[in-house]
Amino acid sequence: MSKLFDFGLERLTGQPALSGVVKGVAAGGRGTFFLETFGCQMNDHDSEKVAGVLLSRGYVQVETPEAASLILYNTCSIREKAAQKVFSRLGEYREKQDEGKIIGVLGCVAQQEGEDIFARAPWVSLVCGSASYSKLPQMIAELEAGNHRVTGLDTDTDETFETEVTRRDNPWRAYLTIIEGCDKACSYCVVPYTRGPERSRASDSILREVGQLADLGYSEVQLLGQTVNSYADPTPRRMCFSELLLAVADVPGIRRVRFTTSHPSDFTPDIVEAIESQPKICDHVHLPAQSGSTKVLRAMQRTYSREEYLEKIVMIRNASRPIDITTDIIVGFPGEMESDFEQTLSLLDEVRYDSLFSFKYSPRPNTPSLVMPDAIPEEEKGRRLAVLQDKQREIQSRKHEALVGKTFEVLVNGKSRRENQWFGYSTSHRMLNFTSQAQELLGTYVQVRVTRAGPNNLMGEHNV
Ligand code: 5AD
Ligand code: SF4
């Protein structure tokens, strides 16, 4: 996986994003919480909202499980590794319950495993699936009232998870979920099961929040959804996705609008036109192909062929300003022959992605592909993954070499430990490490000239 486009898909960083409570959980300022997140940006942002709910009830976030009375894990289950991780983590906190701590599991794993979590880890008190977050405040209230087995596992909710307070982790870029759940039915994917059906958030509520974010000093917003471009405004305004992009960009104070993840079937020309007409909409589209073989795409139920996917690529490449394209690829899907895999390799040659995230197919519970014949052995999946990544490295090396000497506007996100070293992101979401003599740059936009490039990194200088 490329670090260059670190947009957080499946990072599994285990970051202690947000944290809660003392004995029996406490309203009114007595509780402390620790919240650990594994997973994608949607998960990270759900955690920000969960933290907001707890903070507004008087809880204090702490850095370690030891310091917390409420320990929460928000976990992803898109691939098996992530799902296993939560159980090993829960094991570590077995004794904590004896100390009067309350332990909860949130997110996709909670949705998937449901009450089985109580059987496997009886020390857990709260299980709340990602489709039921709108019920979280009530669930917390039940815990506060002394209830020791609280669950939220409905998937038929038509509500989106909106909170009064969201505790955001990055002071410059704000994530904002505009659509929850997924109505596609990719045969390998747990999301429709764990996050429930698609629900779009009201455009006026989104725009109000973007306004508040701008007032708080955020200049970049990233609109999130599993299929963000399937957005359909439920209010009488009936904004489509491209109209929403333009309206968000118009909010005073907003300088950059990002969005992820787009589904190729819903990627329509008006989205490219919106990007062309509004420079604040970032020059980057993440468009997961998953495979370059139409046969495999059919088995995956991806709703497009290789040719239809490539038509979308041509449309994006023909835009009046360059737009970077990144993708997700799964190797070793059941029945993927060598010739199918070669078509995926040729897709890479044809599109020349700016970055890609690649995964070995992982059979997941409740998905149609679980029972498909012709499983690919793990070893062969590993070989294909390595071949794919080698090819991409080669493509990225070439592309990066061509960037040496070019200047990018970068939103400065961090400072490295080494003196005068900073890093930030271009509008196309390339991460640039650069040197600058400036004293303070965090959160500002600066011009950086690329001086050196490797397959996975770009180094530059701040032109003062
Ligand atoms: N196995 C492997 N990769 C998967 N993804 C989703 N489900 C699976 C699975 N069962 C990948 C897809 C998706 C990304 C977020 O995770 O490529 O786009
Ligand atoms: Fe999963 Fe497919 Fe929906 Fe993406 S579009 S979340 S891969 S079902």
Coordinates of C-alpha atoms and ligand atoms in Angstrom, one line a residue:
M1 CA 0.0 0.0 0.0
S2 CA 1.3 3.4 -0.9
K3 CA 2.0 5.8 1.9
L4 CA 1.9 8.6 -0.5
F5 CA -1.8 8.7 -0.7
D6 CA -2.4 8.1 2.9
F7 CA -6.1 8.6 3.0
G8 CA -6.7 6.2 5.7
L9 CA -8.4 3.3 4.0
E10 CA -8.0 0.4 6.3
R11 CA -5.1 1.8 8.2
L12 CA -5.5 -0.5 11.2
T13 CA -3.4 1.9 13.1
G14 CA -5.1 1.2 16.4
Q15 CA -5.0 4.8 17.1
P16 CA -6.4 5.8 20.5
A17 CA -8.6 8.3 18.8
L18 CA -11.1 9.2 21.4
S19 CA -11.7 8.1 24.9
G20 CA -14.7 7.5 28.9
V21 CA -16.3 6.6 32.5
V22 CA -15.9 5.6 36.0
K23 CA -17.6 2.9 38.0
G24 CA -20.9 2.2 36.4
V25 CA -20.3 5.0 33.9
A26 CA -21.3 8.4 35.0
A27 CA -23.2 11.3 33.7
G28 CA -22.2 14.8 34.8
G29 CA -18.5 14.9 34.4
R30 CA -17.4 11.9 36.5
G31 CA -16.6 9.5 33.7
T32 CA -13.5 8.9 31.6
F33 CA -13.4 7.1 28.3
F34 CA -10.7 5.5 26.1
L35 CA -11.7 4.9 22.5
E36 CA -9.5 2.9 20.1
T37 CA -10.3 2.8 16.4
F38 CA -9.3 0.2 13.9
G39 CA -10.3 0.8 10.3
C40 CA -11.2 3.1 7.5
Q41 CA -11.9 6.8 7.5
M42 CA -15.6 6.2 8.0
N43 CA -14.6 4.3 11.3
D44 CA -12.3 7.1 12.3
H45 CA -15.0 9.7 11.8
D46 CA -17.7 7.5 13.6
S47 CA -15.3 7.5 16.5
E48 CA -15.0 11.3 16.4
K49 CA -18.8 11.4 16.7
V50 CA -19.0 8.8 19.4
A51 CA -16.5 10.9 21.4
G52 CA -18.7 13.9 20.7
V53 CA -21.7 12.1 22.3
L54 CA -19.6 11.2 25.3
L55 CA -18.0 14.6 25.8
S56 CA -21.4 16.3 25.6
R57 CA -22.5 14.0 28.5
G58 CA -19.7 15.2 30.6
Y59 CA -17.2 12.4 30.0
V60 CA -13.5 13.1 29.7
Q61 CA -11.3 11.5 27.1
V62 CA -8.2 9.8 28.3
E63 CA -5.1 8.4 26.6
T64 CA -4.9 4.9 28.1
P65 CA -7.4 2.2 29.0
E66 CA -5.8 2.2 32.5
A67 CA -7.0 5.7 33.1
A68 CA -10.5 5.1 31.7
S69 CA -13.7 3.8 33.3
L70 CA -15.2 3.2 29.9
I71 CA -13.1 1.3 27.3
L72 CA -14.5 1.3 23.7
Y73 CA -13.2 -0.4 20.6
N74 CA -14.5 0.7 17.3
T75 CA -13.5 -1.9 14.7
C76 CA -13.7 -2.7 11.1
S77 CA -14.4 -6.2 9.8
I78 CA -13.9 -5.7 6.1
R79 CA -11.1 -8.3 6.1
E80 CA -10.5 -11.1 8.6
K81 CA -7.3 -9.7 10.1
A82 CA -9.2 -6.6 11.5
A83 CA -12.0 -8.7 13.0
Q84 CA -9.5 -11.0 14.8
K85 CA -7.7 -8.1 16.2
V86 CA -10.6 -6.9 18.3
F87 CA -10.9 -10.3 20.1
S88 CA -7.3 -10.4 21.0
R89 CA -7.6 -6.8 22.3
L90 CA -10.7 -7.7 24.3
G91 CA -8.7 -10.6 25.8
E92 CA -6.1 -8.1 27.1
Y93 CA -8.8 -6.2 28.9
R94 CA -10.5 -9.2 30.5
E95 CA -9.4 -8.2 34.0
K96 CA -10.3 -4.6 33.6
Q97 CA -14.0 -5.4 34.1
D98 CA -13.1 -6.7 37.6
E99 CA -11.7 -3.2 38.3
G100 CA -15.2 -1.8 37.6
K101 CA -14.5 -0.7 34.1
I102 CA -17.1 -1.0 31.4
I103 CA -16.0 -2.4 28.0
G104 CA -17.8 -1.9 24.8
V105 CA -17.4 -2.9 21.2
L106 CA -18.6 -0.6 18.4
G107 CA -18.6 -0.7 14.6
C108 CA -18.7 -3.4 12.0
V109 CA -17.3 -6.2 14.1
A110 CA -20.0 -5.5 16.7
Q111 CA -22.7 -5.5 13.9
Q112 CA -21.3 -8.8 12.5
E113 CA -20.7 -10.8 15.7
G114 CA -23.7 -9.3 17.6
E115 CA -24.5 -11.0 20.8
D116 CA -21.9 -13.7 20.2
I117 CA -19.5 -11.1 21.5
F118 CA -21.0 -11.5 24.9
A119 CA -20.6 -15.3 24.7
R120 CA -16.9 -15.0 23.5
A121 CA -16.1 -12.1 25.8
P122 CA -18.6 -12.0 28.7
W123 CA -16.8 -9.1 30.2
V124 CA -18.2 -6.9 27.5
S125 CA -21.2 -4.7 28.4
L126 CA -22.0 -2.8 25.3
V127 CA -22.3 -4.0 21.7
C128 CA -23.3 -1.3 19.2
G129 CA -23.2 -1.9 15.5
S130 CA -22.3 0.7 12.9
A131 CA -25.9 0.9 11.6
S132 CA -27.2 1.8 15.1
Y133 CA -25.0 4.7 16.2
S134 CA -28.0 7.0 16.2
K135 CA -29.1 5.1 19.3
L136 CA -25.8 5.4 21.1
P137 CA -26.8 8.3 23.4
Q138 CA -29.7 6.2 24.7
M139 CA -27.4 3.2 25.1
I140 CA -24.9 5.3 27.1
A141 CA -27.8 6.5 29.3
E142 CA -28.8 2.8 29.9
L143 CA -25.2 2.1 31.0
E144 CA -25.2 5.1 33.2
A145 CA -28.4 3.8 34.8
G146 CA -26.5 0.6 35.7
N147 CA -27.6 -1.7 32.9
H148 CA -24.8 -4.2 32.1
R149 CA -25.8 -5.7 28.8
V150 CA -26.7 -3.1 26.2
T151 CA -27.0 -3.8 22.5
G152 CA -27.8 -1.8 19.4
L153 CA -27.8 -4.1 16.4
D154 CA -30.6 -3.0 14.1
T155 CA -29.8 -2.6 10.5
D156 CA -33.2 -1.3 9.4
T157 CA -32.6 2.1 10.8
D158 CA -33.3 4.9 8.3
E159 CA -31.5 7.5 10.5
T160 CA -28.1 8.8 10.0
F161 CA -25.7 9.4 12.9
E162 CA -25.8 13.1 13.6
T163 CA -24.5 14.5 16.8
E164 CA -24.5 17.9 18.4
V165 CA -20.8 17.7 19.1
T166 CA -18.1 15.9 17.1
R167 CA -14.7 15.7 18.6
R168 CA -12.4 16.0 15.5
D169 CA -8.9 14.8 15.5
N170 CA -7.3 16.9 12.8
P171 CA -7.5 20.6 13.3
W172 CA -7.4 21.5 9.6
R173 CA -9.2 18.8 7.7
A174 CA -12.7 17.8 8.8
Y175 CA -14.4 14.5 7.9
L176 CA -18.1 14.6 7.2
T177 CA -20.3 11.6 6.5
I178 CA -22.8 12.5 3.9
I179 CA -24.1 9.0 3.2
E180 CA -24.2 6.0 5.4
G181 CA -24.6 2.3 4.5
C182 CA -24.5 0.8 1.1
D183 CA -27.1 -0.4 -1.4
K184 CA -24.7 -2.1 -3.7
A185 CA -24.2 -5.8 -3.2
C186 CA -20.6 -6.7 -4.0
S187 CA -20.4 -10.4 -3.4
Y188 CA -17.3 -10.2 -1.2
C189 CA -18.3 -7.3 1.0
V190 CA -19.6 -7.1 4.6
V191 CA -20.6 -3.4 4.4
P192 CA -24.2 -3.8 3.3
Y193 CA -24.6 -6.2 6.1
T194 CA -22.6 -4.3 8.8
R195 CA -23.6 -0.8 7.9
G196 CA -27.1 -1.4 6.6
P197 CA -28.9 0.2 3.7
E198 CA -27.9 3.5 2.1
R199 CA -29.1 6.7 3.9
S200 CA -28.2 10.1 2.7
R201 CA -27.9 13.0 5.1
A202 CA -30.1 16.1 4.5
S203 CA -28.2 18.7 2.4
D204 CA -29.2 21.6 4.7
S205 CA -27.8 19.8 7.7
I206 CA -24.5 19.1 5.8
L207 CA -24.1 22.7 4.6
R208 CA -24.9 24.0 8.1
E209 CA -22.1 21.8 9.5
V210 CA -19.7 22.8 6.8
G211 CA -20.4 26.5 7.8
Q212 CA -19.7 25.7 11.4
L213 CA -16.5 23.9 10.5
A214 CA -15.3 26.9 8.4
D215 CA -16.1 29.2 11.4
L216 CA -14.0 26.9 13.6
G217 CA -11.1 27.4 11.2
Y218 CA -11.3 24.2 9.1
S219 CA -10.4 25.0 5.5
E220 CA -10.6 21.5 4.1
V221 CA -13.5 19.1 4.3
Q222 CA -13.6 15.5 3.2
L223 CA -17.1 14.2 2.4
L224 CA -17.3 10.5 3.3
G225 CA -19.5 7.6 2.2
Q226 CA -19.0 4.0 1.1
T227 CA -20.4 5.1 -2.2
V228 CA -20.2 8.8 -1.7
N229 CA -21.2 9.7 -5.2
S230 CA -24.5 7.8 -4.8
Y231 CA -25.6 10.7 -2.6
A232 CA -29.3 11.6 -3.0
D233 CA -30.6 14.5 -0.9
P234 CA -33.7 13.4 1.1
T235 CA -35.0 16.9 1.4
P236 CA -37.2 18.8 -1.2
R237 CA -34.0 20.4 -2.6
R238 CA -33.1 17.0 -4.1
M239 CA -29.4 18.0 -4.5
C240 CA -27.4 15.4 -6.4
F241 CA -23.8 14.7 -5.5
S242 CA -22.2 17.2 -7.9
E243 CA -24.5 20.0 -6.8
L244 CA -23.6 19.2 -3.2
L245 CA -19.9 19.4 -4.0
L246 CA -20.4 22.8 -5.5
A247 CA -22.5 24.0 -2.6
V248 CA -19.9 22.9 -0.1
A249 CA -17.1 24.6 -2.0
D250 CA -19.2 27.8 -1.9
V251 CA -19.2 27.9 1.9
P252 CA -17.0 30.9 2.8
G253 CA -13.7 29.8 4.4
I254 CA -13.6 26.4 2.7
R255 CA -10.5 26.0 0.4
R256 CA -10.6 22.3 -0.4
V257 CA -13.3 19.8 -0.8
R258 CA -12.4 16.1 -1.0
F259 CA -14.6 13.1 -1.3
T260 CA -14.2 9.3 -1.0
T261 CA -15.1 6.6 -2.0
S262 CA -16.7 6.8 -5.4
H263 CA -18.4 3.9 -7.1
P264 CA -17.6 3.6 -10.8
S265 CA -21.3 2.9 -11.8
D266 CA -22.5 6.2 -10.2
F267 CA -19.5 8.3 -11.5
T268 CA -21.3 10.6 -13.9
P269 CA -20.0 13.4 -16.2
D270 CA -21.5 16.1 -14.0
I271 CA -19.0 15.2 -11.2
V272 CA -16.0 15.8 -13.6
E273 CA -17.7 19.1 -14.7
A274 CA -18.1 20.2 -11.1
I275 CA -14.3 19.6 -10.5
E276 CA -13.5 21.4 -13.7
S277 CA -15.6 24.4 -12.8
Q278 CA -14.6 24.7 -9.2
P279 CA -10.8 24.6 -8.3
K280 CA -11.7 24.1 -4.6
I281 CA -12.9 20.6 -5.4
C282 CA -9.7 18.5 -5.2
D283 CA -7.9 17.0 -8.1
H284 CA -8.3 13.5 -6.9
V285 CA -10.7 10.7 -7.5
H286 CA -10.5 7.4 -5.7
L287 CA -12.3 4.9 -8.0
P288 CA -12.0 1.3 -6.9
A289 CA -11.8 -1.1 -9.9
Q290 CA -11.3 -4.2 -7.7
S291 CA -10.3 -6.3 -10.9
G292 CA -9.4 -5.8 -14.5
S293 CA -11.3 -8.8 -15.6
T294 CA -15.0 -8.5 -16.6
K295 CA -15.5 -12.1 -15.7
V296 CA -14.3 -11.5 -12.1
L297 CA -16.2 -8.2 -11.9
R298 CA -19.4 -10.1 -12.8
A299 CA -18.6 -12.6 -10.0
M300 CA -17.9 -9.8 -7.7
Q301 CA -21.3 -8.2 -8.7
R302 CA -19.6 -4.9 -9.3
T303 CA -22.2 -3.7 -11.9
Y304 CA -19.7 -2.6 -14.5
S305 CA -17.4 -4.3 -17.1
R306 CA -13.7 -3.5 -17.6
E307 CA -14.7 -1.5 -20.7
E308 CA -17.3 0.6 -18.8
Y309 CA -14.8 1.2 -16.0
L310 CA -12.3 2.4 -18.6
E311 CA -14.8 4.8 -20.1
K312 CA -15.0 6.5 -16.7
I313 CA -11.2 6.7 -16.6
V314 CA -11.2 8.4 -20.0
M315 CA -13.8 10.8 -18.8
I316 CA -11.7 11.8 -15.8
R317 CA -8.5 11.9 -17.8
N318 CA -10.1 14.3 -20.4
A319 CA -10.9 16.9 -17.7
S320 CA -9.6 20.4 -18.3
R321 CA -7.1 20.1 -15.4
P322 CA -5.2 16.9 -14.4
I323 CA -7.0 14.7 -11.8
D324 CA -5.1 12.0 -10.0
I325 CA -6.8 8.6 -9.9
T326 CA -6.3 6.0 -7.2
T327 CA -7.9 2.6 -6.8
D328 CA -8.5 -0.5 -4.8
I329 CA -7.7 -4.0 -6.2
I330 CA -8.6 -7.4 -4.7
V331 CA -6.4 -10.3 -5.9
G332 CA -7.3 -14.0 -5.6
F333 CA -11.1 -13.7 -5.7
P334 CA -12.6 -17.2 -6.1
G335 CA -12.2 -18.4 -9.7
E336 CA -9.7 -15.7 -10.6
M337 CA -7.5 -17.5 -13.3
E338 CA -4.0 -16.4 -14.2
S339 CA -5.5 -14.8 -17.4
D340 CA -7.9 -12.8 -15.2
F341 CA -5.1 -11.6 -13.0
E342 CA -3.1 -10.6 -16.1
Q343 CA -6.0 -8.4 -17.1
T344 CA -5.8 -6.6 -13.8
L345 CA -2.1 -6.1 -14.5
S346 CA -2.9 -4.7 -17.9
L347 CA -5.5 -2.4 -16.3
L348 CA -2.7 -0.9 -14.2
D349 CA -0.7 -0.4 -17.4
E350 CA -3.6 1.2 -19.1
V351 CA -4.8 3.5 -16.3
R352 CA -1.4 4.2 -14.7
Y353 CA -2.9 4.9 -11.3
D354 CA -1.3 7.5 -9.1
S355 CA -1.6 5.1 -6.2
L356 CA -3.4 1.9 -5.3
F357 CA -4.5 -0.1 -2.3
S358 CA -4.3 -3.8 -2.9
F359 CA -5.7 -6.6 -0.9
K360 CA -5.8 -10.4 -0.9
Y361 CA -9.3 -11.6 -1.1
S362 CA -10.6 -12.4 2.4
P363 CA -13.7 -14.6 2.8
R364 CA -16.1 -12.9 5.1
P365 CA -19.2 -14.1 7.0
N366 CA -22.6 -13.5 5.4
T367 CA -21.2 -12.6 2.0
P368 CA -22.3 -14.5 -1.2
S369 CA -18.7 -15.1 -2.3
L370 CA -18.1 -17.1 0.9
V371 CA -19.5 -20.2 -0.7
M372 CA -18.1 -19.7 -4.2
P373 CA -16.0 -22.6 -5.6
D374 CA -12.4 -22.4 -6.8
A375 CA -10.8 -20.7 -3.9
I376 CA -7.3 -19.4 -4.6
P377 CA -4.7 -20.8 -2.2
E378 CA -3.2 -18.2 0.2
E379 CA 0.2 -18.6 -1.2
E380 CA -0.9 -17.9 -4.7
K381 CA -2.9 -14.8 -3.5
G382 CA 0.4 -13.6 -1.9
R383 CA 2.3 -14.1 -5.1
R384 CA -0.3 -12.1 -7.1
L385 CA -0.3 -9.4 -4.6
A386 CA 3.5 -9.1 -4.8
V387 CA 3.4 -9.0 -8.6
L388 CA 0.7 -6.4 -8.6
Q389 CA 2.5 -4.2 -6.1
D390 CA 5.8 -4.5 -8.0
K391 CA 4.1 -3.3 -11.1
Q392 CA 2.5 -0.4 -9.3
R393 CA 5.8 0.6 -7.7
E394 CA 7.3 0.7 -11.2
I395 CA 4.5 2.9 -12.5
Q396 CA 4.7 5.2 -9.5
S397 CA 8.5 5.6 -9.8
R398 CA 8.0 6.8 -13.4
K399 CA 5.2 9.1 -12.5
H400 CA 7.1 10.6 -9.5
E401 CA 10.3 11.2 -11.5
A402 CA 8.2 13.3 -13.9
L403 CA 7.1 15.5 -10.9
V404 CA 10.6 16.6 -9.9
G405 CA 10.8 20.4 -10.5
K406 CA 7.1 20.9 -10.3
T407 CA 5.5 23.0 -7.6
F408 CA 2.4 22.0 -5.5
E409 CA 0.3 23.9 -3.1
V410 CA 0.4 22.0 0.2
L411 CA -1.7 22.2 3.3
V412 CA 0.9 21.7 6.0
N413 CA -0.3 18.9 8.3
G414 CA 2.7 18.1 10.5
K415 CA 6.3 18.7 11.5
S416 CA 8.9 16.0 11.5
R417 CA 11.3 15.4 14.3
R418 CA 14.1 16.5 12.1
E419 CA 14.8 20.2 12.1
N420 CA 13.1 22.3 9.4
Q421 CA 11.2 19.2 8.0
W422 CA 7.5 19.4 7.4
F423 CA 4.9 17.4 5.6
G424 CA 1.6 18.2 4.0
Y425 CA -0.8 17.3 1.2
S426 CA -1.4 18.6 -2.3
T427 CA -4.9 19.0 -3.7
S428 CA -4.4 15.6 -5.4
H429 CA -3.7 14.2 -1.9
R430 CA 0.0 13.5 -2.5
M431 CA 2.0 13.7 0.6
L432 CA 5.1 15.8 0.3
N433 CA 7.9 15.9 2.8
F434 CA 9.7 19.2 2.6
T435 CA 12.2 21.5 4.1
S436 CA 11.5 25.1 5.2
Q437 CA 13.2 27.7 7.2
A438 CA 9.9 29.1 8.4
Q439 CA 9.1 29.1 12.1
E440 CA 5.5 28.0 12.0
L441 CA 3.6 26.5 9.1
L442 CA 1.1 24.1 10.6
G443 CA -2.4 24.5 9.0
T444 CA -1.2 27.0 6.4
Y445 CA -1.0 26.6 2.6
V446 CA 2.5 26.8 1.1
Q447 CA 4.1 26.3 -2.3
V448 CA 6.5 23.3 -2.3
R449 CA 8.8 22.5 -5.2
V450 CA 9.6 18.8 -5.6
T451 CA 13.3 18.2 -5.5
R452 CA 13.5 14.4 -5.2
A453 CA 11.2 11.4 -5.7
G454 CA 11.0 7.7 -4.9
P455 CA 8.3 5.3 -5.7
N456 CA 6.5 6.0 -2.4
N457 CA 7.6 9.5 -1.5
L458 CA 8.1 13.0 -2.7
M459 CA 10.6 15.4 -1.1
G460 CA 10.6 19.1 -1.7
E461 CA 11.5 22.6 -0.6
H462 CA 9.2 25.4 0.5
N463 CA 9.6 28.3 -1.9
V464 CA 9.5 31.3 0.5
Ligands
5AD1 N1 -11.5 -9.2 0.9 C1 -10.5 -8.3 0.5 N2 -10.6 -7.0 0.3 C2 -11.8 -6.5 0.5 N3 -12.3 -5.3 0.4 C3 -13.6 -5.2 0.8 N4 -14.0 -6.5 1.1 C4 -12.9 -7.3 1.0 C5 -12.7 -8.7 1.1 N5 -13.7 -9.5 1.6 C6 -11.5 -4.1 -0.1 C7 -12.1 -3.5 -1.4 C8 -12.6 -2.2 -0.9 C9 -11.7 -1.9 0.2 C10 -12.1 -0.9 1.2 O1 -11.5 -3.1 0.9 O2 -11.0 -3.3 -2.3 O3 -12.7 -1.3 -1.9
SF4_2 FE1 -18.9 -2.9 -0.2 FE2 -19.4 -2.8 -2.8 FE3 -20.8 -1.2 -1.1 FE4 -18.2 -0.7 -1.6 S1 -19.9 -0.6 -3.1 S2 -19.2 -0.8 0.4 S3 -17.3 -2.8 -1.9 S4 -20.8 -3.5 -1.2

